[in-house]
Coordinates of C-alpha atoms and ligand atoms in Angstrom, one line a residue:
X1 CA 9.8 70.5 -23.0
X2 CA 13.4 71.5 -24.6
X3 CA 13.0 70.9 -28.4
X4 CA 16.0 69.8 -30.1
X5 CA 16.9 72.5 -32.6
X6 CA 20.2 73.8 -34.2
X7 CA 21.9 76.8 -33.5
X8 CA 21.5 78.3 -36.7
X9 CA 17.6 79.3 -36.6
X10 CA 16.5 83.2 -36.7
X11 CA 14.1 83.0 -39.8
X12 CA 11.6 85.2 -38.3
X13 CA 13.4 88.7 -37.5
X14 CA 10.8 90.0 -35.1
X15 CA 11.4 89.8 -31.6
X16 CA 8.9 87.4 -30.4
X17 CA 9.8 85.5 -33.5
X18 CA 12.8 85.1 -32.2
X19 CA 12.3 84.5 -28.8
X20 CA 10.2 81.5 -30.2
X21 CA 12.4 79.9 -32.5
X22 CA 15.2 79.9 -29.5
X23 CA 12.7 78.4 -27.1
X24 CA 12.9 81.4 -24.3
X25 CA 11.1 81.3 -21.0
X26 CA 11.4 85.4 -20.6
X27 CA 13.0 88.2 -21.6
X28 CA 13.3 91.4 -19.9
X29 CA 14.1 94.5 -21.6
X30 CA 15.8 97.4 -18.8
X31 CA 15.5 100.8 -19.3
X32 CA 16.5 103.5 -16.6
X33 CA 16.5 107.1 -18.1
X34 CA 18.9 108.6 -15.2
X35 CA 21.8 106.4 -15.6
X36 CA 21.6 105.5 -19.1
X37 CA 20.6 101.6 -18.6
X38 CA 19.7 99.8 -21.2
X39 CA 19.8 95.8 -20.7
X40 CA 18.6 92.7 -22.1
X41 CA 18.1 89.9 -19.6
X42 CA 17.4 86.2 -21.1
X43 CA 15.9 83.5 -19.0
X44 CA 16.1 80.6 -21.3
X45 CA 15.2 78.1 -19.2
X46 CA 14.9 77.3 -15.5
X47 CA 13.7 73.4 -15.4
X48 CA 16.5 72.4 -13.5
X49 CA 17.1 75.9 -11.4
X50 CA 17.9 79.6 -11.1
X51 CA 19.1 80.4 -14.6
X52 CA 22.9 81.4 -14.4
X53 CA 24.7 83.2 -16.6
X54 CA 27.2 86.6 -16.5
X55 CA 26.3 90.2 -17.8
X56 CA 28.1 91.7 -20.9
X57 CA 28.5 95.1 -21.7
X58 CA 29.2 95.9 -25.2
X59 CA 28.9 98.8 -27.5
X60 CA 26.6 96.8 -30.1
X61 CA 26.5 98.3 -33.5
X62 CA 22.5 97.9 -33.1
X63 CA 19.6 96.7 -30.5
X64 CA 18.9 93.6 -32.5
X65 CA 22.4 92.6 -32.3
X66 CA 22.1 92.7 -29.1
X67 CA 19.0 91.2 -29.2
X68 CA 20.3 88.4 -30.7
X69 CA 23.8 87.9 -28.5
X70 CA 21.5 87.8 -25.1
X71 CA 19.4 84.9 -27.1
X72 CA 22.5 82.9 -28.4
X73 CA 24.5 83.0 -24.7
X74 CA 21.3 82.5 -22.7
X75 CA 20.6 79.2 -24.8
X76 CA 24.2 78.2 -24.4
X77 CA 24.3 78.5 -20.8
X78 CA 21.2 75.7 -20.6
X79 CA 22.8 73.3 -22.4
X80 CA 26.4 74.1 -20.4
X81 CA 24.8 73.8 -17.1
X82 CA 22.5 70.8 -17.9
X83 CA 25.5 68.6 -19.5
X84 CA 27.5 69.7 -16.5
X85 CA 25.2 67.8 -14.5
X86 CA 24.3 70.6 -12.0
X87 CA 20.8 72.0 -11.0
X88 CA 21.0 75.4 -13.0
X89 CA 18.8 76.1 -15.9
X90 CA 20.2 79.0 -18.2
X91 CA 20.4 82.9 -18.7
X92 CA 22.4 85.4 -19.8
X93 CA 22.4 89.1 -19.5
X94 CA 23.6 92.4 -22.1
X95 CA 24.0 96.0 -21.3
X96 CA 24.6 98.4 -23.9
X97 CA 27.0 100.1 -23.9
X98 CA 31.3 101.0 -24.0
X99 CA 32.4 99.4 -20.8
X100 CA 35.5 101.9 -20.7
X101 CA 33.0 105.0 -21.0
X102 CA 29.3 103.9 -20.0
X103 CA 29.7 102.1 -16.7
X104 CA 29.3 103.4 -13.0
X105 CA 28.8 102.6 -9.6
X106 CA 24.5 103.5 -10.8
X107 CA 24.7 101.9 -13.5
X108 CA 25.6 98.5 -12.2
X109 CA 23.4 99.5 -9.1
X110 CA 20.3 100.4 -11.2
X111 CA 20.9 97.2 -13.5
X112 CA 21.1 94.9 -9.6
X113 CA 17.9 96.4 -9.2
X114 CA 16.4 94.7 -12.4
X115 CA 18.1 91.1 -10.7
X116 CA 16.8 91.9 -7.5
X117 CA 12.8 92.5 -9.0
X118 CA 13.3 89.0 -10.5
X119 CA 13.4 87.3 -7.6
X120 CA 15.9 85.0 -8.0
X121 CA 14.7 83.7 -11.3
X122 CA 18.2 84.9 -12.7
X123 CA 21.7 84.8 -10.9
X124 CA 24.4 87.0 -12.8
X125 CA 28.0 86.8 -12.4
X126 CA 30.5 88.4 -14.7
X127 CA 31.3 88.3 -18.4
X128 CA 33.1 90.2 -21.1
X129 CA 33.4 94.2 -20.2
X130 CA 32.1 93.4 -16.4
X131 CA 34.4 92.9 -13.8
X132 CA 34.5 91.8 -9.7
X133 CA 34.0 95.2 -8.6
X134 CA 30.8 95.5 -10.3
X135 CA 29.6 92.3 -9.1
X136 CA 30.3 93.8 -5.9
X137 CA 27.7 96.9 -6.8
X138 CA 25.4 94.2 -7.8
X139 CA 25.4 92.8 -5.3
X140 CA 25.1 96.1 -3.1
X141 CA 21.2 96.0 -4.8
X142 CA 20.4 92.1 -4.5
X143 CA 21.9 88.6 -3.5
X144 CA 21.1 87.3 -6.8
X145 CA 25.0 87.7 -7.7
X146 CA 28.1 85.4 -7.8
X147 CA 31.7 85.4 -9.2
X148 CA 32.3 87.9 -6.4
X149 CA 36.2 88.4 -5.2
X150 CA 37.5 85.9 -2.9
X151 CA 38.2 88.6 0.0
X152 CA 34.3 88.3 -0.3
X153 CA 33.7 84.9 0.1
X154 CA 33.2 84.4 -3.5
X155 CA 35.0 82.2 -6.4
X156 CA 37.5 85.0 -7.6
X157 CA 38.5 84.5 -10.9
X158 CA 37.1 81.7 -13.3
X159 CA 39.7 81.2 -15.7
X160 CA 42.3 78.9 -14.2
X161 CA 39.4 76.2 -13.5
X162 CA 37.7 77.1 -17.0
X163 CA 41.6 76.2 -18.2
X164 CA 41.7 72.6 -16.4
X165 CA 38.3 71.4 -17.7
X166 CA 39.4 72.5 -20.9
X167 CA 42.7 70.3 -20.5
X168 CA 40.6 67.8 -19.2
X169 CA 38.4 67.7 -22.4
X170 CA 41.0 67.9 -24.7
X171 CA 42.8 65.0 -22.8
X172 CA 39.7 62.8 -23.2
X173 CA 39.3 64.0 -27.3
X174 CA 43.1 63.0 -27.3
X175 CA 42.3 59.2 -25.8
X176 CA 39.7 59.0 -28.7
X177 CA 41.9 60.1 -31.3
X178 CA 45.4 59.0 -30.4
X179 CA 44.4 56.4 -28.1
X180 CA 46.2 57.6 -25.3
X181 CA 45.6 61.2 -23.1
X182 CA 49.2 62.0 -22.8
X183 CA 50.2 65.3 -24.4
X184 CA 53.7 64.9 -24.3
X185 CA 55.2 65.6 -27.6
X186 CA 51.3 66.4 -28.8
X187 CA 52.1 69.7 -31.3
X188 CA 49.1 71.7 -30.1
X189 CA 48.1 75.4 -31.0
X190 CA 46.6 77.7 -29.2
X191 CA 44.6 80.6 -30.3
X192 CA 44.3 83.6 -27.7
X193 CA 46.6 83.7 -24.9
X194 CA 44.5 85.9 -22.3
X195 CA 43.1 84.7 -19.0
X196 CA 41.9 80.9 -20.0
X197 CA 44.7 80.3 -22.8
X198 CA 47.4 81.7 -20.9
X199 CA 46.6 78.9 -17.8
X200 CA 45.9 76.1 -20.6
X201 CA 49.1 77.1 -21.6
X202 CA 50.9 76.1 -18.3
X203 CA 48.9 72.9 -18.0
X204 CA 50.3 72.0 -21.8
X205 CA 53.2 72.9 -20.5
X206 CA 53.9 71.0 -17.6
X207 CA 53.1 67.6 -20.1
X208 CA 55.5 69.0 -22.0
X209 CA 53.8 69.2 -25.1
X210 CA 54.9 71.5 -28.4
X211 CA 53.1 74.6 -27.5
X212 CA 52.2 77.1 -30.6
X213 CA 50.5 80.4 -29.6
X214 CA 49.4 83.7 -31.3
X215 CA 47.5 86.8 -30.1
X216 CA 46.6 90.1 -30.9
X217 CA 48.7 91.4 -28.0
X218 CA 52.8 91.4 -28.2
X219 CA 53.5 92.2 -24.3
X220 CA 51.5 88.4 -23.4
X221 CA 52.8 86.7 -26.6
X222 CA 56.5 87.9 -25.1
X223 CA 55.6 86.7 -22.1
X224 CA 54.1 83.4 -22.5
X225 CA 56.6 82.2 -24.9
X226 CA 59.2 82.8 -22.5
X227 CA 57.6 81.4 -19.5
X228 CA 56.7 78.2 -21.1
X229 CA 58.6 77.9 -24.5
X230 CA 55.9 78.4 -26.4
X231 CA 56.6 79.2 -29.8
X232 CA 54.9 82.6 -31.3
X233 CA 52.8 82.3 -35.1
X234 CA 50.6 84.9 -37.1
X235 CA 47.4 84.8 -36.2
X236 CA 46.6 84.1 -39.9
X237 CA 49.1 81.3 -39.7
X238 CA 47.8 79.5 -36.8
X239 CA 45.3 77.7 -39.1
X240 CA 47.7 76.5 -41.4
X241 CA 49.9 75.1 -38.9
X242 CA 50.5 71.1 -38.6
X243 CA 49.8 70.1 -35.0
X244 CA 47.7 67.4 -33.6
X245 CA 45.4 69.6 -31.7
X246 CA 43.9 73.2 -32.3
X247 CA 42.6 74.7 -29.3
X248 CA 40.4 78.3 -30.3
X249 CA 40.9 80.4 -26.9
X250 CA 39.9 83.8 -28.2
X251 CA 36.9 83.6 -30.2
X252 CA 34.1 82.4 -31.6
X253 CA 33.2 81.5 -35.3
X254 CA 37.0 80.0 -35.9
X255 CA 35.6 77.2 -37.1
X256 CA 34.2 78.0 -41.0
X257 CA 34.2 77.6 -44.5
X258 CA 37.5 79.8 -44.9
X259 CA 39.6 77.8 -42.6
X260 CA 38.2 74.2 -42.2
X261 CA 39.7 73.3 -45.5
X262 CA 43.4 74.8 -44.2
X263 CA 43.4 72.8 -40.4
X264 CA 45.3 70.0 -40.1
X265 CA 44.8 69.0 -36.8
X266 CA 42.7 65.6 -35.8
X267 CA 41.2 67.0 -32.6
X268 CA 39.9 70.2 -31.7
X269 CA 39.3 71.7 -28.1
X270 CA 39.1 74.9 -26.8
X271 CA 37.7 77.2 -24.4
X272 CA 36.2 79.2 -27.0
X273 CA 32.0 80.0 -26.8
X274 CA 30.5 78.9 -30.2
X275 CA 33.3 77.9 -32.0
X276 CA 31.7 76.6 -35.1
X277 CA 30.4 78.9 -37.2
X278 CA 27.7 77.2 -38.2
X279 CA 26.5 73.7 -35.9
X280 CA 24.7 71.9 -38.5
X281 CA 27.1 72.4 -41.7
X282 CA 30.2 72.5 -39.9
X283 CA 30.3 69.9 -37.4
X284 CA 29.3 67.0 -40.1
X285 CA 32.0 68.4 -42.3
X286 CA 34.4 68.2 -39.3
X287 CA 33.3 64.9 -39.3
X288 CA 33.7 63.6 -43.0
X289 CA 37.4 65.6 -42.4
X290 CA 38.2 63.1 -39.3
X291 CA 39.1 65.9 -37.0
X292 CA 37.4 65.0 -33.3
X293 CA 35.4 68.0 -31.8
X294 CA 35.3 68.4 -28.2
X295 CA 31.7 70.5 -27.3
X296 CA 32.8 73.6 -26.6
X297 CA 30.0 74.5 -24.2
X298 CA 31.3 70.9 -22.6
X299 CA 34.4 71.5 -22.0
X300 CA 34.7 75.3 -21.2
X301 CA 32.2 74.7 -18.7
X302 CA 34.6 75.0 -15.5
X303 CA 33.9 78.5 -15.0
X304 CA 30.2 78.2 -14.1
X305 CA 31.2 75.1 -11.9
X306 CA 33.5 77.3 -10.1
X307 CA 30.5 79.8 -9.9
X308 CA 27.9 77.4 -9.0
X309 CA 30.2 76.1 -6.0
X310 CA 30.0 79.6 -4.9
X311 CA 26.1 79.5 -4.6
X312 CA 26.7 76.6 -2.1
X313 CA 29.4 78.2 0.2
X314 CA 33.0 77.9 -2.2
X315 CA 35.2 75.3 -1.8
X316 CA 37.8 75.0 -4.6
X317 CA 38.9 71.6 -4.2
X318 CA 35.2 70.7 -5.0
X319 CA 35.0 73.2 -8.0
X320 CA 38.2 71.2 -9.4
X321 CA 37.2 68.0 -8.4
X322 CA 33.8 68.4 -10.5
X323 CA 35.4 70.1 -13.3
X324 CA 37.7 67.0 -13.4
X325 CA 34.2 65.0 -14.6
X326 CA 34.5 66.7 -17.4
X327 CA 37.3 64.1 -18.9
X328 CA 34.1 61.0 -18.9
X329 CA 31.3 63.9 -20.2
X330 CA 33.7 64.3 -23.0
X331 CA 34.6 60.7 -23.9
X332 CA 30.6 59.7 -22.8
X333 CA 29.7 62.4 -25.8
X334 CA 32.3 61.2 -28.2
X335 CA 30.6 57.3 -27.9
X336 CA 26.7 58.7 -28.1
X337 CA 28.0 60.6 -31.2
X338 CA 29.6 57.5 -32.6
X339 CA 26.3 55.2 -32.0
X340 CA 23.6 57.6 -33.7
X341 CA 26.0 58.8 -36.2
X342 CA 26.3 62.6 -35.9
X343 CA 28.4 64.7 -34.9
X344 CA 29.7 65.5 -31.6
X345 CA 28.0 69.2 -30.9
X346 CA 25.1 67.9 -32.0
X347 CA 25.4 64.5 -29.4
X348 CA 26.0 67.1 -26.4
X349 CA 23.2 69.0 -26.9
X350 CA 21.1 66.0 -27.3
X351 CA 22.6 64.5 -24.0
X352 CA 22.7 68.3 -22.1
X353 CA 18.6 68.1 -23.8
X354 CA 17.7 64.9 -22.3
X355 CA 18.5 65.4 -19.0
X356 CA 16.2 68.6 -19.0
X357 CA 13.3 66.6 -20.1
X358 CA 14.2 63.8 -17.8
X359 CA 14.6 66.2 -14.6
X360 CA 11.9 68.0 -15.6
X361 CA 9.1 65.0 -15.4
X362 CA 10.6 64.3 -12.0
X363 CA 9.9 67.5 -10.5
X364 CA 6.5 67.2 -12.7
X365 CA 4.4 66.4 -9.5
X366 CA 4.1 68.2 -5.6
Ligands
NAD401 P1 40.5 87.0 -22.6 O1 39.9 88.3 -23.3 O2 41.2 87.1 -21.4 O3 41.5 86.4 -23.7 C1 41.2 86.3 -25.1 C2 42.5 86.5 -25.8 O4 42.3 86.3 -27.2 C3 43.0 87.9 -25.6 O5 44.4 87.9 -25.2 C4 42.9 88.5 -27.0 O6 43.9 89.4 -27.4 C5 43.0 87.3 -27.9 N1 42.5 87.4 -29.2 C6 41.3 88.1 -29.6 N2 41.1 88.0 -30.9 C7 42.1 87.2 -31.4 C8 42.5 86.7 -32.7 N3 41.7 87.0 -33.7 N4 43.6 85.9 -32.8 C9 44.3 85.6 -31.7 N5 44.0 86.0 -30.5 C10 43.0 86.8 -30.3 O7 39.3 86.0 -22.6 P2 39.3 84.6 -21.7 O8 38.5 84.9 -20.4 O9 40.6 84.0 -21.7 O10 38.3 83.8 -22.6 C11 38.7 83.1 -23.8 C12 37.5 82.5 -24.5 O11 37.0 81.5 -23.6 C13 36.4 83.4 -24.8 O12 35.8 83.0 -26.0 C14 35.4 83.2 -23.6 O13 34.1 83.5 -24.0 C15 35.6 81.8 -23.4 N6 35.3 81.4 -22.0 C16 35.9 81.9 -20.9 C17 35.6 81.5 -19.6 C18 36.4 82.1 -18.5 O14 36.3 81.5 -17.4 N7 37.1 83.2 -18.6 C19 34.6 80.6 -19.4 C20 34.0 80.0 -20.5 C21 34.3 80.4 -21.8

């Protein structure tokens, strides 16, 4: 049974304490002296099949933070896949490590190994610091592997379909705001301009909505802005800006006490994993602010549709056509959230949480 808890738990520090209070199935801690492994894999929950979710490497200032990263994306990847309405349950993996200096062809091999022993239980694909050609070392060890490169057979590259089902969710928080899904003229911000933002971009762009972008980088800013006529802000000043819709494409945590107060927008949808800071304090004050909050693990979920498609021989028309859905999740959420009176991260993960428990006293019996 999936309890209904908010994200922001971690009272007890120890590692079973830990693994409690997020609900995990298993955890499997990797060590390979050789090559220098060291992994976390988190199986959070498998009630409605394989978990899926991609491996990150990242040089983590400490082992609990690591800890604690595997824990959070594992957990997400549940609720993503169950709201989704496909037969995955969720998991995530973490190597530790500097992608630019740690990684090789062993490493990845040694780590497919870990996959491979178990059994199918967990399917990885990539994430941040892993690319297609590890994948492809992966899956050298063990089949449990996807988000391989289309010359393989796989799904290639996630981020244009992530970008439509985040255009499709922000359409549908648009309809409940505005009371109409056409961007045209919409001012609309968006924060991080790399794989996912830059294709939201174009889709924003073909409605031809007022497009404001900022990034770390200079080369994409350039480049976007002139493809698309976006216009180019600080990234400070992005929060400050008056548009209709914000939409966090870089990072995390965007959402908190320092720049609620400055947004002006009334809607809210982005690609972004975990995009308030904290679930149960800021999604009721997004709330009592009247700014409409698309689930983030909703409507970013296109990537592991695209990757799920690939577990069932890939065929992209089908990966779009189901990220399409993601237009009646959003607005489905939006009307739950209205009825019980909370807010709208909170109404997914009730929905994505109901559907576990429901699927999981139908396969209760032989
Ligand atoms: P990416 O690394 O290609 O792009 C992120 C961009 O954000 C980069 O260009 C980076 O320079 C910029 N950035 C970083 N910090 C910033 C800041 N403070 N202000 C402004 N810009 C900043 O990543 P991506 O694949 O486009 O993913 C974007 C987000 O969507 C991430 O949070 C990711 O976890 C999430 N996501 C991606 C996918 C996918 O299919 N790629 C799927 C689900 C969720």
């Amino acid at each position: 049974m999936v309890e209904l808890k908010e994200v922001e738990l971690k009272k007890d520090k120890s590692v079973f304490g830990q693994i409690s209070e997020y609900n995990h199935e298993k955890v499997v801690f990797c060590h390979d002296h050789e090559t220098g492994l060291k992994a976390i894999i988190g199986i959070h929950n498998t009630v409605l099949g394989p978990a899926l979710g991609g491996t990150r490497m990242w040089s983590y200032a400490s082992e609990a933070e690591a800890l604690d990263d595997v824990l959070r994306l594992s957990r997400g990847m549940t609720y993503k896949a169950a709201i989704s309405g496909l037969n995955l349950g969720g998991g995530k993996a973490v190597i530790i490590g500097d992608a630019k200096k740690d990684k090789s062809e062993s490493l990845m091999r040694r780590y497919g190994r870990f996959v491979k022993n178990l059994n199918g239980a967990y399917i990885t694909a990539e994430d941040v610091g892993t690319t297609t050609k590890d994948m492809e070392y992966i899956k050298m060890e063990t089949d449990y592997v996807a988000g391989l490169p289309e010359a393989m057979g796989g799904s290639g590259d996630p981020s244009p379909v992530t970008a439509y089902g985040t255009y499709m969710g922000m359409k549908a928080a648009a309809k409940k705001a505005y009371g109409s899904d056409s961007l045209e003229g919409k001012k609309i911000s968006v924060q991080g301009v790399g794989h996912v933002g830059g294709y939201l971009v174009e889709l924003l762009a073909k409605e031809n909505a007022q497009i404001f972008i900022t990034d770390i980088y200079e080369d994409r800013l350039r480049d976007i802005s002139s493809k698309y006529k976006a216009k180019v802000v600080g990234m400070e000043e992005i929060y400050d800006l008056d548009v209709d819709i914000y939409s966090p494409c870089a990072l995390g945590g965007t959402v908190n006490d320092d720049t609620i107060n400055r947004l002006k927008c009334r809607v809210i949808a982005g690609s972004a994993n975990n995009q308030l800071r904290e679930e149960s304090v800021h999604g009721p004050e997004l709330v009592k602010k009247g700014i409409l909050y698309a689930p983030d693990f909703l409507i970013n979920a296109g990537g592991l549709i695209n990757v799920y498609s690939e577990l069932q021989g890939y065929n992209r028309e089908s990966a779009y056509a189901q990220t399409e859905r993601i237009y009646g999740y959003t607005l489905d959420i939006f009307e739950l959230a209205e009825k019980e009176g909370i807010h709208t991260q909170l109404a997914a993960t009730k929905m994505a949480e109901q559907r576990i428990n429901s699927i999981g006293k139908v396969r209760s019996t032989f």
